[in-house]
Coordinates of C-alpha atoms and ligand atoms in Angstrom, one line a residue:
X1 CA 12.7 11.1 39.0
X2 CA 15.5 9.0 38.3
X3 CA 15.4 6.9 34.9
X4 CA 15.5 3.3 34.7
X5 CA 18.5 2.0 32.4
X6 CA 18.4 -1.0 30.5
X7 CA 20.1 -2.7 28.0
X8 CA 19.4 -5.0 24.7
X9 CA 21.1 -6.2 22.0
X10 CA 19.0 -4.9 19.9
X11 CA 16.1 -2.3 20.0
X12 CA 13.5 -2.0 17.2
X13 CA 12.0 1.3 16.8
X14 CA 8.7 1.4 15.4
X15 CA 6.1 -2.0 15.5
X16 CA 4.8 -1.7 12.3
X17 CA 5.2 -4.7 9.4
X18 CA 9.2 -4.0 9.0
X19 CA 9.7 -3.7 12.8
X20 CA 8.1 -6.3 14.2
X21 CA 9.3 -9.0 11.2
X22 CA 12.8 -7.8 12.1
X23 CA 11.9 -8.1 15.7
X24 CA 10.7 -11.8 15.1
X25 CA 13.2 -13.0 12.7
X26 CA 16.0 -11.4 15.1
X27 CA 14.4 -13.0 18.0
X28 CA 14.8 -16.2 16.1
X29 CA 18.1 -16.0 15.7
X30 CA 18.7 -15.7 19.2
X31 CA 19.6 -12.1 19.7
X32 CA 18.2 -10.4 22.8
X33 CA 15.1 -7.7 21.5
X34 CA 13.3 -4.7 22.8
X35 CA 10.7 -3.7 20.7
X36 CA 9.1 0.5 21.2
X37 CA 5.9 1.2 19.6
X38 CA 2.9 3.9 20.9
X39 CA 0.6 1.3 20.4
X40 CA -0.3 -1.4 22.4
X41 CA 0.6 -4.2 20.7
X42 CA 2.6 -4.4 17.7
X43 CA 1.0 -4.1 14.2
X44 CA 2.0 -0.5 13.5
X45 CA 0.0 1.8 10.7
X46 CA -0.4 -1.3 8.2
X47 CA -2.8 -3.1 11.3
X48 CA -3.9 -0.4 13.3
X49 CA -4.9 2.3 10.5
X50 CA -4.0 0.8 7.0
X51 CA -4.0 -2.1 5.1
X52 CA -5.9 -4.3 7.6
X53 CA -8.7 -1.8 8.3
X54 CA -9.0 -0.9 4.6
X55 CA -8.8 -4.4 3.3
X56 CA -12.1 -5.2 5.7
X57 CA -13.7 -2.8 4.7
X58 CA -12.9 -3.1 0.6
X59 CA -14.3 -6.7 1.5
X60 CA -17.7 -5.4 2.5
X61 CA -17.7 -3.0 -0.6
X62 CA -16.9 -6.0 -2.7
X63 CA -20.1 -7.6 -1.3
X64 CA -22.2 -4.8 -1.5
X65 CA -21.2 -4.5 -5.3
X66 CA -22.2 -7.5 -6.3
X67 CA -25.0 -7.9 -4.4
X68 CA -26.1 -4.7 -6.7
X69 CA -25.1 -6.5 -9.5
X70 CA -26.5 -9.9 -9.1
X71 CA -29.7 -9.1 -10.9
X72 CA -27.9 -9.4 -13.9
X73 CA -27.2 -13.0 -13.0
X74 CA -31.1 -13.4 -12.2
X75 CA -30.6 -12.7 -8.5
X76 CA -32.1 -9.6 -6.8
X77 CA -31.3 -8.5 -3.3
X78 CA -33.5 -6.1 -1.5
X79 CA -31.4 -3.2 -1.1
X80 CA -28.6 -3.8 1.6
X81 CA -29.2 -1.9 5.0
X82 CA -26.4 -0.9 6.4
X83 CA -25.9 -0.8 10.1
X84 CA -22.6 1.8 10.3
X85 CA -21.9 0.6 14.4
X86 CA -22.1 -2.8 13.4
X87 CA -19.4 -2.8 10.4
X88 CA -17.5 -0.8 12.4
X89 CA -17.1 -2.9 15.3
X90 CA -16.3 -5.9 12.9
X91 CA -13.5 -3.8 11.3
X92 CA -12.2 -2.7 14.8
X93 CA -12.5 -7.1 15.7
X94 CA -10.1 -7.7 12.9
X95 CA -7.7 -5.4 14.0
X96 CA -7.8 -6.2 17.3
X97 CA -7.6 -10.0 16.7
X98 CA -4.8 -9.4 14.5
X99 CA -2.8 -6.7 17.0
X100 CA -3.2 -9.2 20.1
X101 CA -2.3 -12.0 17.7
X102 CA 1.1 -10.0 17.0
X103 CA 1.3 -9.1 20.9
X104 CA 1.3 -13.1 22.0
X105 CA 3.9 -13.9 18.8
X106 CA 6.0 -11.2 20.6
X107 CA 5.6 -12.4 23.9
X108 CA 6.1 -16.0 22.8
X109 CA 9.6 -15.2 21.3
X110 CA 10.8 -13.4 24.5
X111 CA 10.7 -10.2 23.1
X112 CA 10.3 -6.7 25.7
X113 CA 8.0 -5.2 24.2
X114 CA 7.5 -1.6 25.4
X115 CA 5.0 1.1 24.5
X116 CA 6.4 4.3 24.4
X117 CA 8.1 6.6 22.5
X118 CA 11.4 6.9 21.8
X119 CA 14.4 8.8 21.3
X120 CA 18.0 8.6 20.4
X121 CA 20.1 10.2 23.4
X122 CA 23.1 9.0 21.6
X123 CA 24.1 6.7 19.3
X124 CA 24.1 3.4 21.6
X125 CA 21.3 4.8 23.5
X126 CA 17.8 5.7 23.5
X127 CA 15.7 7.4 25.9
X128 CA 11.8 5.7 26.4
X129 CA 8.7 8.1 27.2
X130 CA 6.3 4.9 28.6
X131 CA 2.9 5.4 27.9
X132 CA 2.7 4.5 31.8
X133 CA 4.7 7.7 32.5
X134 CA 7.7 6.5 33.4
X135 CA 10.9 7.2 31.4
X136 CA 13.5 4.3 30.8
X137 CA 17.0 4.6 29.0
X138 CA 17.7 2.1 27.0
X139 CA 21.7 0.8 25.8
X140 CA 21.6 -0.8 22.5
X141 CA 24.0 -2.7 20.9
X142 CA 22.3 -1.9 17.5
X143 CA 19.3 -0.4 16.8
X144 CA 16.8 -0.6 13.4
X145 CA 14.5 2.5 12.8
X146 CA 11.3 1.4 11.2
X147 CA 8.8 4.6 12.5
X148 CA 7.3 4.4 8.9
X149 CA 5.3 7.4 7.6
X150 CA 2.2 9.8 8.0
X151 CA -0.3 11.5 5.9
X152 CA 1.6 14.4 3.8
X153 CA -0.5 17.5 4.4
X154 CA -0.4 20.8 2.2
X155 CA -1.1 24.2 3.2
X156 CA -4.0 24.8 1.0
X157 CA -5.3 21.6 2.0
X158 CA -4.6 21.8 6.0
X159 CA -8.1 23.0 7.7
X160 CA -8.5 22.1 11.1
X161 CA -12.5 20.6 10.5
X162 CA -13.7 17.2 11.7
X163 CA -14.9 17.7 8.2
X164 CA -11.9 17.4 6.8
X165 CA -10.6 13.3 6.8
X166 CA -6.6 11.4 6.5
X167 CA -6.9 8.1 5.8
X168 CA -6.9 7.7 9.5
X169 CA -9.7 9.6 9.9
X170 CA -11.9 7.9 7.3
X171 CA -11.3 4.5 7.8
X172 CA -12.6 5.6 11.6
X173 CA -16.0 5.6 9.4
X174 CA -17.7 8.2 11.5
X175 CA -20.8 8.6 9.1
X176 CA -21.6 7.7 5.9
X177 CA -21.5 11.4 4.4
X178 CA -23.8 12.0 1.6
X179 CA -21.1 13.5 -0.6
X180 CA -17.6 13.1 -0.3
X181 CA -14.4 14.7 -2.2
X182 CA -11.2 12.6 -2.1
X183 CA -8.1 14.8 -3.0
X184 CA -5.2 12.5 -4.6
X185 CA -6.3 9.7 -7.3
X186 CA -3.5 7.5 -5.7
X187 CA -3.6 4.5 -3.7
X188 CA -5.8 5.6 -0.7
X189 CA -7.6 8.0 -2.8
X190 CA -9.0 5.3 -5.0
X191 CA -9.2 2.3 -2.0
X192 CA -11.4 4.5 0.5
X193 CA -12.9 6.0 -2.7
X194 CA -14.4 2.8 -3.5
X195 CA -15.4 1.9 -0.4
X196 CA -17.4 5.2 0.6
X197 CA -19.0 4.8 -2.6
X198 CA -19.9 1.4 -2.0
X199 CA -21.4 3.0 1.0
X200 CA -23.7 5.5 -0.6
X201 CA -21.5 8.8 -0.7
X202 CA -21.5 10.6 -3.4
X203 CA -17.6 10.3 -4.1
X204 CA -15.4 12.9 -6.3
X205 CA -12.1 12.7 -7.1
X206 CA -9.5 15.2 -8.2
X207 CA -6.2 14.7 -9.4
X208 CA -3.5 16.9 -10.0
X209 CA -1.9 14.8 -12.8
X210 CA -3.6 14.3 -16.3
X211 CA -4.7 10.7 -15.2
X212 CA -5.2 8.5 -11.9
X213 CA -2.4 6.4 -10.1
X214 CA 0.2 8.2 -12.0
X215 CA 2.7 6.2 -12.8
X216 CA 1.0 3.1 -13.3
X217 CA 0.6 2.1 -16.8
X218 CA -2.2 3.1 -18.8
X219 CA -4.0 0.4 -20.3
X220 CA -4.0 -0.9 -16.8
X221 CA -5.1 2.6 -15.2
X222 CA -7.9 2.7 -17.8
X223 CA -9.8 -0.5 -17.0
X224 CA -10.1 0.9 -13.5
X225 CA -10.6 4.4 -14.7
X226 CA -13.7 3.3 -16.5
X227 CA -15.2 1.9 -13.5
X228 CA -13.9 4.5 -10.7
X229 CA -16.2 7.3 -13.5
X230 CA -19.4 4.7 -13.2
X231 CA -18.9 4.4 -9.4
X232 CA -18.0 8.1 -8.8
X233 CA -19.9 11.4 -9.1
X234 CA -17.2 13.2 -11.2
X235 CA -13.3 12.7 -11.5
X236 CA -11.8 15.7 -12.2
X237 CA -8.2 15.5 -13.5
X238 CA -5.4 18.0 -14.2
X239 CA -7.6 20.0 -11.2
X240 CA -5.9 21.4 -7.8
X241 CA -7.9 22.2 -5.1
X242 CA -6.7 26.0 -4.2
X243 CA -8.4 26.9 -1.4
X244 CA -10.5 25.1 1.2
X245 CA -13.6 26.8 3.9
X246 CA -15.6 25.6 6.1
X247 CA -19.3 26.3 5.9
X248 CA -22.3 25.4 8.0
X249 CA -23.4 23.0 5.3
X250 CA -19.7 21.7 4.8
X251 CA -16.7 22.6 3.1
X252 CA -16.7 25.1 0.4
X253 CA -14.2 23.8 -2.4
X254 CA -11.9 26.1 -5.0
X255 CA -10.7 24.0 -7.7
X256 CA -8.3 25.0 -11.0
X257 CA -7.1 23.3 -13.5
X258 CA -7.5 23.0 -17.2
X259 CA -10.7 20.6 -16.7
X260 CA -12.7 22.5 -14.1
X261 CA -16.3 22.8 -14.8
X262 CA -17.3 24.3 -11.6
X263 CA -15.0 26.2 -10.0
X264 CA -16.3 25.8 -6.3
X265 CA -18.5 22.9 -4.7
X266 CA -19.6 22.4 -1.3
X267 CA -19.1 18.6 0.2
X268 CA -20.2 17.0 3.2
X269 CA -16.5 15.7 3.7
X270 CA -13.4 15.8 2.2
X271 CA -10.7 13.1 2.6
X272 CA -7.3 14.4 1.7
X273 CA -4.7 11.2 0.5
X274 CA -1.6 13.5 -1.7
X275 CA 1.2 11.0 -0.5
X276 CA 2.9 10.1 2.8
X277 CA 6.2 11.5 4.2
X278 CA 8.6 9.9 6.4
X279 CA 8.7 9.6 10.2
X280 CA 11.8 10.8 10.6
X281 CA 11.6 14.0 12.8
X282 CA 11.3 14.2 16.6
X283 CA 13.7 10.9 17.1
X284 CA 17.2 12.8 18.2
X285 CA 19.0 11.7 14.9
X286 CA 20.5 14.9 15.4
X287 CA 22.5 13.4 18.4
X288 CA 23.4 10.3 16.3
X289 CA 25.4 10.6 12.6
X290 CA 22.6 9.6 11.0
X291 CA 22.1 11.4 7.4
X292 CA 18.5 12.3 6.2
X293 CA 18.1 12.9 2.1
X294 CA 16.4 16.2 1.1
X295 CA 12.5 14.2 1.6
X296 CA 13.5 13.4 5.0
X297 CA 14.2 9.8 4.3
X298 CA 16.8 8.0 6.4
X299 CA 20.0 7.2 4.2
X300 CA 21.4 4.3 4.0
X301 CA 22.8 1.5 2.3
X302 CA 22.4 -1.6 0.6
X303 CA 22.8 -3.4 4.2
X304 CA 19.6 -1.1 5.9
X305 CA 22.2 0.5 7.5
X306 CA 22.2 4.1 8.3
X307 CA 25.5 6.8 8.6
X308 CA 25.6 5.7 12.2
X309 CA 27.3 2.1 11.7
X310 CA 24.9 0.8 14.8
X311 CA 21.7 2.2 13.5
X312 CA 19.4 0.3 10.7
X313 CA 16.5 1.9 8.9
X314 CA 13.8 -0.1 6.9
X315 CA 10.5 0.7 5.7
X316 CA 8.6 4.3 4.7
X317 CA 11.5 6.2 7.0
X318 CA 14.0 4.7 4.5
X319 CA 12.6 5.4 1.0
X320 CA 10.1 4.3 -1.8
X321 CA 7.9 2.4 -2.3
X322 CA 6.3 2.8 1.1
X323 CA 5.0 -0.6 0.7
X324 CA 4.3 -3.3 4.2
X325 CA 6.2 -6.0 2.5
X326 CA 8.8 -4.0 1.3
X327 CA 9.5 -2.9 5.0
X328 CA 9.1 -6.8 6.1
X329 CA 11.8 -7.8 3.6
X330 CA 14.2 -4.9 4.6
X331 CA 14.2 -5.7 8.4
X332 CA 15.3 -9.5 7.4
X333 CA 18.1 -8.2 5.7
X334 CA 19.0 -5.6 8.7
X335 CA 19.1 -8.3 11.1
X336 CA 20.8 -10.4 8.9
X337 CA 23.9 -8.2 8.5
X338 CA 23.9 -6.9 12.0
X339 CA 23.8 -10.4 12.8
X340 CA 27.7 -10.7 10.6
X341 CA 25.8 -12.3 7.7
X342 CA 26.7 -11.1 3.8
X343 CA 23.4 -9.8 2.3
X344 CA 21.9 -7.0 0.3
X345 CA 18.5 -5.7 -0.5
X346 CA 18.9 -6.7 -4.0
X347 CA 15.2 -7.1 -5.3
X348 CA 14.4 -7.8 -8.6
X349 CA 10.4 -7.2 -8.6
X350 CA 8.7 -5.5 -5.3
X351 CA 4.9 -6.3 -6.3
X352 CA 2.4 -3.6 -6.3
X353 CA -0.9 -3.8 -6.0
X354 CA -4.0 -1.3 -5.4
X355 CA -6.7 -3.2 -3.9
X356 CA -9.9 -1.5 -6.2
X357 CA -12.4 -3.3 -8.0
X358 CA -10.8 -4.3 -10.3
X359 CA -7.0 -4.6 -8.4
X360 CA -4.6 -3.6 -10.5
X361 CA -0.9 -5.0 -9.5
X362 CA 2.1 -4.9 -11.1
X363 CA 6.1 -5.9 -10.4
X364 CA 9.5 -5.9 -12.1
X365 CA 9.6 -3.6 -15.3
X366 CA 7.1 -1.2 -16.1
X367 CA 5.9 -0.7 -19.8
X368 CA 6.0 3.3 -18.3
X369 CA 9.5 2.7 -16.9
X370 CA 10.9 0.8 -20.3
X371 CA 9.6 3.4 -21.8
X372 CA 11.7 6.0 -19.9
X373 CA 14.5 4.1 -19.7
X374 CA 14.7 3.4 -23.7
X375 CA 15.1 0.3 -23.0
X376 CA 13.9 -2.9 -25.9
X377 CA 11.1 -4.9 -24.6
X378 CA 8.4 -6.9 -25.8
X379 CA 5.1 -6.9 -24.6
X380 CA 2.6 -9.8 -24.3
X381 CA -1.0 -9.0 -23.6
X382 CA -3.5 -11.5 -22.6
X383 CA -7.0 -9.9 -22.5
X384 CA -9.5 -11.2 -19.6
X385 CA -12.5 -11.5 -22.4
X386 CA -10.8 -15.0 -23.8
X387 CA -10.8 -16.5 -20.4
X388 CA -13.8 -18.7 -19.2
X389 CA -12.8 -18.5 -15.5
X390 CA -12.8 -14.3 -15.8
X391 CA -16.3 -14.9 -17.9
X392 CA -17.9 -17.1 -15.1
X393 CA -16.6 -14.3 -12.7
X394 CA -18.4 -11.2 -15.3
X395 CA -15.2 -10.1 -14.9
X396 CA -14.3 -10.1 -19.0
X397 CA -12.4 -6.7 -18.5
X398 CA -9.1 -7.7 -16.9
X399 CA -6.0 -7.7 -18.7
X400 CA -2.2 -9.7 -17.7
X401 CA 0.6 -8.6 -19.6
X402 CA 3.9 -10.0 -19.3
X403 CA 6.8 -7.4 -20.2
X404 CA 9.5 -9.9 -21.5
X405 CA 13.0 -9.0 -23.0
X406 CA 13.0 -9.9 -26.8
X407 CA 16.6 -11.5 -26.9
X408 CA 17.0 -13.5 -23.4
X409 CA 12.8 -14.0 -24.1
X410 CA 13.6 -13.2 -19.7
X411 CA 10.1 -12.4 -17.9
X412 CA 11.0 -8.5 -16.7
X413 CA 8.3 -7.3 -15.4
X414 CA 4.2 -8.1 -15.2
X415 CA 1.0 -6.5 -14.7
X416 CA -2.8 -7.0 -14.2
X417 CA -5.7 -5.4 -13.8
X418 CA -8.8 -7.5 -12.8
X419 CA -10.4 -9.3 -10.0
X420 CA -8.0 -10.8 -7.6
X421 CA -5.1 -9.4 -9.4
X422 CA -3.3 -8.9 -6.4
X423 CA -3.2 -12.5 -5.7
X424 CA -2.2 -13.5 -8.9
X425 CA 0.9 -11.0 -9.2
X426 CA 3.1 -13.3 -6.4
X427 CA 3.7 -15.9 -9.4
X428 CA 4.7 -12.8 -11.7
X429 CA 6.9 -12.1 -8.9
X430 CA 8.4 -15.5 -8.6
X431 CA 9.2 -15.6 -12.8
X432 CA 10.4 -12.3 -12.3
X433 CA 13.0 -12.8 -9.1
X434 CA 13.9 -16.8 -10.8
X435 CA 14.7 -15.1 -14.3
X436 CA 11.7 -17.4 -15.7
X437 CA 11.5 -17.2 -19.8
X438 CA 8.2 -17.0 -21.1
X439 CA 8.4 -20.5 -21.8
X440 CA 8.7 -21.7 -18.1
X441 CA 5.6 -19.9 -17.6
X442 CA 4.5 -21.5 -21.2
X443 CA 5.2 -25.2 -19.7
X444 CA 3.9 -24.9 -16.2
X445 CA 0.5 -26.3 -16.2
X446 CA -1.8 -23.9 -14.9
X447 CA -5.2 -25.1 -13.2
X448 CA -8.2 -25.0 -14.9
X449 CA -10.7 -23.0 -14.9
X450 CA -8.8 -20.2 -12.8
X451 CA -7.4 -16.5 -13.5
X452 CA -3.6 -17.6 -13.2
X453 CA -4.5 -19.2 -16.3
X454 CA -4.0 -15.9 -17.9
X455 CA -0.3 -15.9 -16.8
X456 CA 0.0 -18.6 -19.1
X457 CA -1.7 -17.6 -21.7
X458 CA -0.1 -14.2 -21.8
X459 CA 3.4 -16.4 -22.3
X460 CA 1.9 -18.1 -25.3
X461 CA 0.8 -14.8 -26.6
X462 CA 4.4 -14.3 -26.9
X463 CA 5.1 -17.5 -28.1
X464 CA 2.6 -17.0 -31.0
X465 CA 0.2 -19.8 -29.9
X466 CA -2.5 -19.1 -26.8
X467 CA -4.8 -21.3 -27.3
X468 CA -7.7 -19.0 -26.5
X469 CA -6.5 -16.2 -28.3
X470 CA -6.3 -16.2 -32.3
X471 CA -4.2 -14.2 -33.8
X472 CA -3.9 -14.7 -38.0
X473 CA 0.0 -14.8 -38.9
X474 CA 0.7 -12.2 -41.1
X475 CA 2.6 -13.2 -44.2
Ligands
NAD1 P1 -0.1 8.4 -3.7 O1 1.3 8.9 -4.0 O2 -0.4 7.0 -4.1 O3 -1.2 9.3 -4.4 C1 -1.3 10.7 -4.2 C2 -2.0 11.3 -5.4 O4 -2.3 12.6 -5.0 C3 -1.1 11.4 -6.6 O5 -1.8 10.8 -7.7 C4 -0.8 12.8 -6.8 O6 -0.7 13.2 -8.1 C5 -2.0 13.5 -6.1 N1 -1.9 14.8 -5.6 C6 -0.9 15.3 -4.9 N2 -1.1 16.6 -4.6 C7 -2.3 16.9 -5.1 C8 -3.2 18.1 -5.0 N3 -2.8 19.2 -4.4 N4 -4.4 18.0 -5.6 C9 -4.8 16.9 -6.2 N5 -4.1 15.7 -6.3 C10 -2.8 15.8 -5.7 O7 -0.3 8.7 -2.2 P2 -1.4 8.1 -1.2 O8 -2.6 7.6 -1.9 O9 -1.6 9.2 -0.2 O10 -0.7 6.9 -0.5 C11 0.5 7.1 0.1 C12 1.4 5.8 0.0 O11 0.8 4.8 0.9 C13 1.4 5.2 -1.4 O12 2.4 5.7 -2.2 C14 1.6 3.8 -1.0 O13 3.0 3.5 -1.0 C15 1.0 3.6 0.3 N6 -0.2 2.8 0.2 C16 -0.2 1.6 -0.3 C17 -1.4 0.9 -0.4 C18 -1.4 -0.5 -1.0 O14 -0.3 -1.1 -1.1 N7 -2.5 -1.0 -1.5 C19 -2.6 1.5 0.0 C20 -2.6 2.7 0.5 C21 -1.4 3.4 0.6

């Protein structure tokens, strides 16, 4: 069979958050798009399999914990019943509304959009494996790579069980297993941690590293810590799992580590989240000049733009942090300077935020990284137990700290742990990317009674005068 050949001016690999805003934004500025995904619509990982699905479903664990707590309010729920083909079907709704919403934005803007899979034949063209069966090659003008990552699997942890769960696979929600052991105390770890919990499992973590989200900072790791230990069965740190079987009652777990109090455990499930590696294998790079680092991610430089002067990358394929609105940002600046324009990825503060209860989020400068870096800061803490909004919420043990450099009094970096945290980081990262000084933050009236509130206060923490914090001046 004879391929089709086509041409664009530009074809977006990959329909995920980065590929489909650069699709759109290029789109907008006139250029002539193809868009390849393997899905149907556009939405990639972050829709399909990710954040959206994960968010829902953190929603309903959000209800479901406070509906257990409300008696302490004077409010008592008969104990929720869970119908599992119900929530499921919701979770599947928002994802669908949300994919098909994508699908008509793409149509709207005169985009092709084409599922398949594709491959670079050479550097100006790609060959397309339709999910109808036909093959088409494509001519590109340029061409932005944003196939994002997967699940990182490791050898003692790859059993071929339907007990054995990726994010993928657990946010699927099969069952509600009665015990549950989630490997990595990072990001998905804790998310679909909480939410399995919230469920009924029996939920254990173990982390490799002396304490969860490594990397985060402590005092803001701890807050969450305390309530991932009330929530969990056990969370077993500086512990590896060694060895994994599958047994008729489940999956026979060999754990070492300095902390291990029981060497082997048998779970009903076991949901494996150790990190995520690029997508950058199986795409014919080889017949471009595009350079991978030694983690597989796609090099390139400050533009998006790969070794191959007509290939872009953006998003997980390109490097850390393997974040949706990091990937979003980078395909605006791709098109941009394919489009001729002069611009950089050049971000002050890409916000982080780990959607628990409580979130924690953080942007810009790090106490941790400071810390590393030997560089001078100052640190302004505001703790949650002075504001009236957190204390209307029960939500007293949130903290926002603003990491400000002593001299310039410059906002570097913030973070917060607490409810709706991840909300409240965006004006952290506007102070951050506007150079604000604590006393921007000081003077900008805050409304009352809210959370953001604590932004402000945190500022006059540094100033020396919150007014519902006292500190006694020493002499
Ligand atoms: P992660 O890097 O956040 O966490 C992996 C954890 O596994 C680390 O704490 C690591 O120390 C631990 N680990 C590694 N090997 C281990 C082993 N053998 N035994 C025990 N622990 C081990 O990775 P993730 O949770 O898989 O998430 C991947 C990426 O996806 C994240 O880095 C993030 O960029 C992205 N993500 C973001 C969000 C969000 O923005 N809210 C949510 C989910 C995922």
């Amino acid at each position: 069979m004879n391929a089709q050949t086509n041409s664009t001016q530009l074809a977006v690999v990959g329909g995920g958050p980065g590929g489909y805003a650069a699709a759109f934004f290029a789109a907008d500025l006139g250029l002539q798009v193809t868009l390849i995904d393997l899905e149907p619509q556009p939405g990639g990982v972050c829709l399909y399999r990710g954040c959206i699905p994960s968010k829902a479903l953190l929603h309903v664990a959000k209800v479901l914990s406070e509906a257990r707590h409300a008696s302490q309010w004077g409010i008592t729920f008969s104990d929720p019943q869970i119908d599992l083909d119900k929530l499921r079907s919701w979770k599947n709704n928002v994802v669908q509304k949300l994919t098909s919403g994508l699908g008509q934005l793409s149509k709207q803007r005169k985009i092709t959009f084409i599922q398949g899979r594709a491959y670079f034949v050479d550097a100006r063209t790609l060959r397309i494996q339709k999910e109808s069966g036909e093959e088409e090659h494509l001519a590109f003008e340029h061409a932005i790579l944003a196939t994002g990552s997967r699940p990182a699997i490791l050898p003692s942890l790859s059993l071929d069980s339907p007990r054995v769960l990726d994010s993928t696979g657990a946010l699927e929600l099969p069952d509600i297993p009665h015990t549950m052991l989630v490997v990595g105390g990072g990001y998905i770890g804790l998310e679909l941690g909480t939410v399995y919990a919230a469920l009924g499992t029996k939920v254990s973590v173990v982390e490799m590293t002396p304490g969860l989200l490594p990397g985060v900072d402590r005092d803001l790791v701890s807050v969450l810590a305390r309530r991932m230990e009330k929530i969990c069965q056990a969370i077993m740190l500086n512990t590896t799992v060694v060895e994994m079987k599958e047994e008729q009652n489940g999956i026979r777990v060999r754990f070492e580590g300095s902390e291990v109090q029981e060497a082997e455990q048998v779970f009903d499930k076991v949901l494996v989240a150790v990190g995520r590696k690029p997508n950058s294998n199986d795409l014919g790079l080889e017949n471009t000049r595009v350079e991978l680092d030694a983690r597989g991610f796609v090099k390139v430089n400050a533009q998006r733009q790969t070794t191959e002067p007509g290939i872009y990358a953006i998003g997980d394929v390109c490097g850390e942090p393997m974040l949706a609105h990091k990937a979003s940002h980078e395909g605006r600046v791709a098109v941009e300077a394919l489009s001729g324009r002069k611009v950089a990825f050049q971000p002050q503060a890409i916000p982080a935020v780990v959607f628990t209860d409580p979130e924690i989020a953080w942007c810009g400068l790090t106490e941790t990284q400071a810390k590393q870096e030997n560089r001078s800061i100052q640190v302004a803490r505001f703790p949650w137990g002075a504001s009236g909004r957190a204390t209307t919420l029960d939500g007293n043990e949130g903290v926002t700290k603003l990491v400000i450099d002593p001299e310039s009094e410059r906002i570097l970096g913030v973070g917060i742990v607490g409810s709706g945290a991840g909300e409240l980081i965006a004006e952290g990262v506007l102070a951050v990317e506007m150079a604000a000084l604590a006393s921007d933050i000081s003077l900008t009236i805050h409304p009352h009674p809210t959370l953001s509130e604590t932004l402000m206060e945190a500022a006059d923490v540094f100033l020396g005068h919150s007014t519902h914090l006292y500190r006694p001046k020493r002499n």
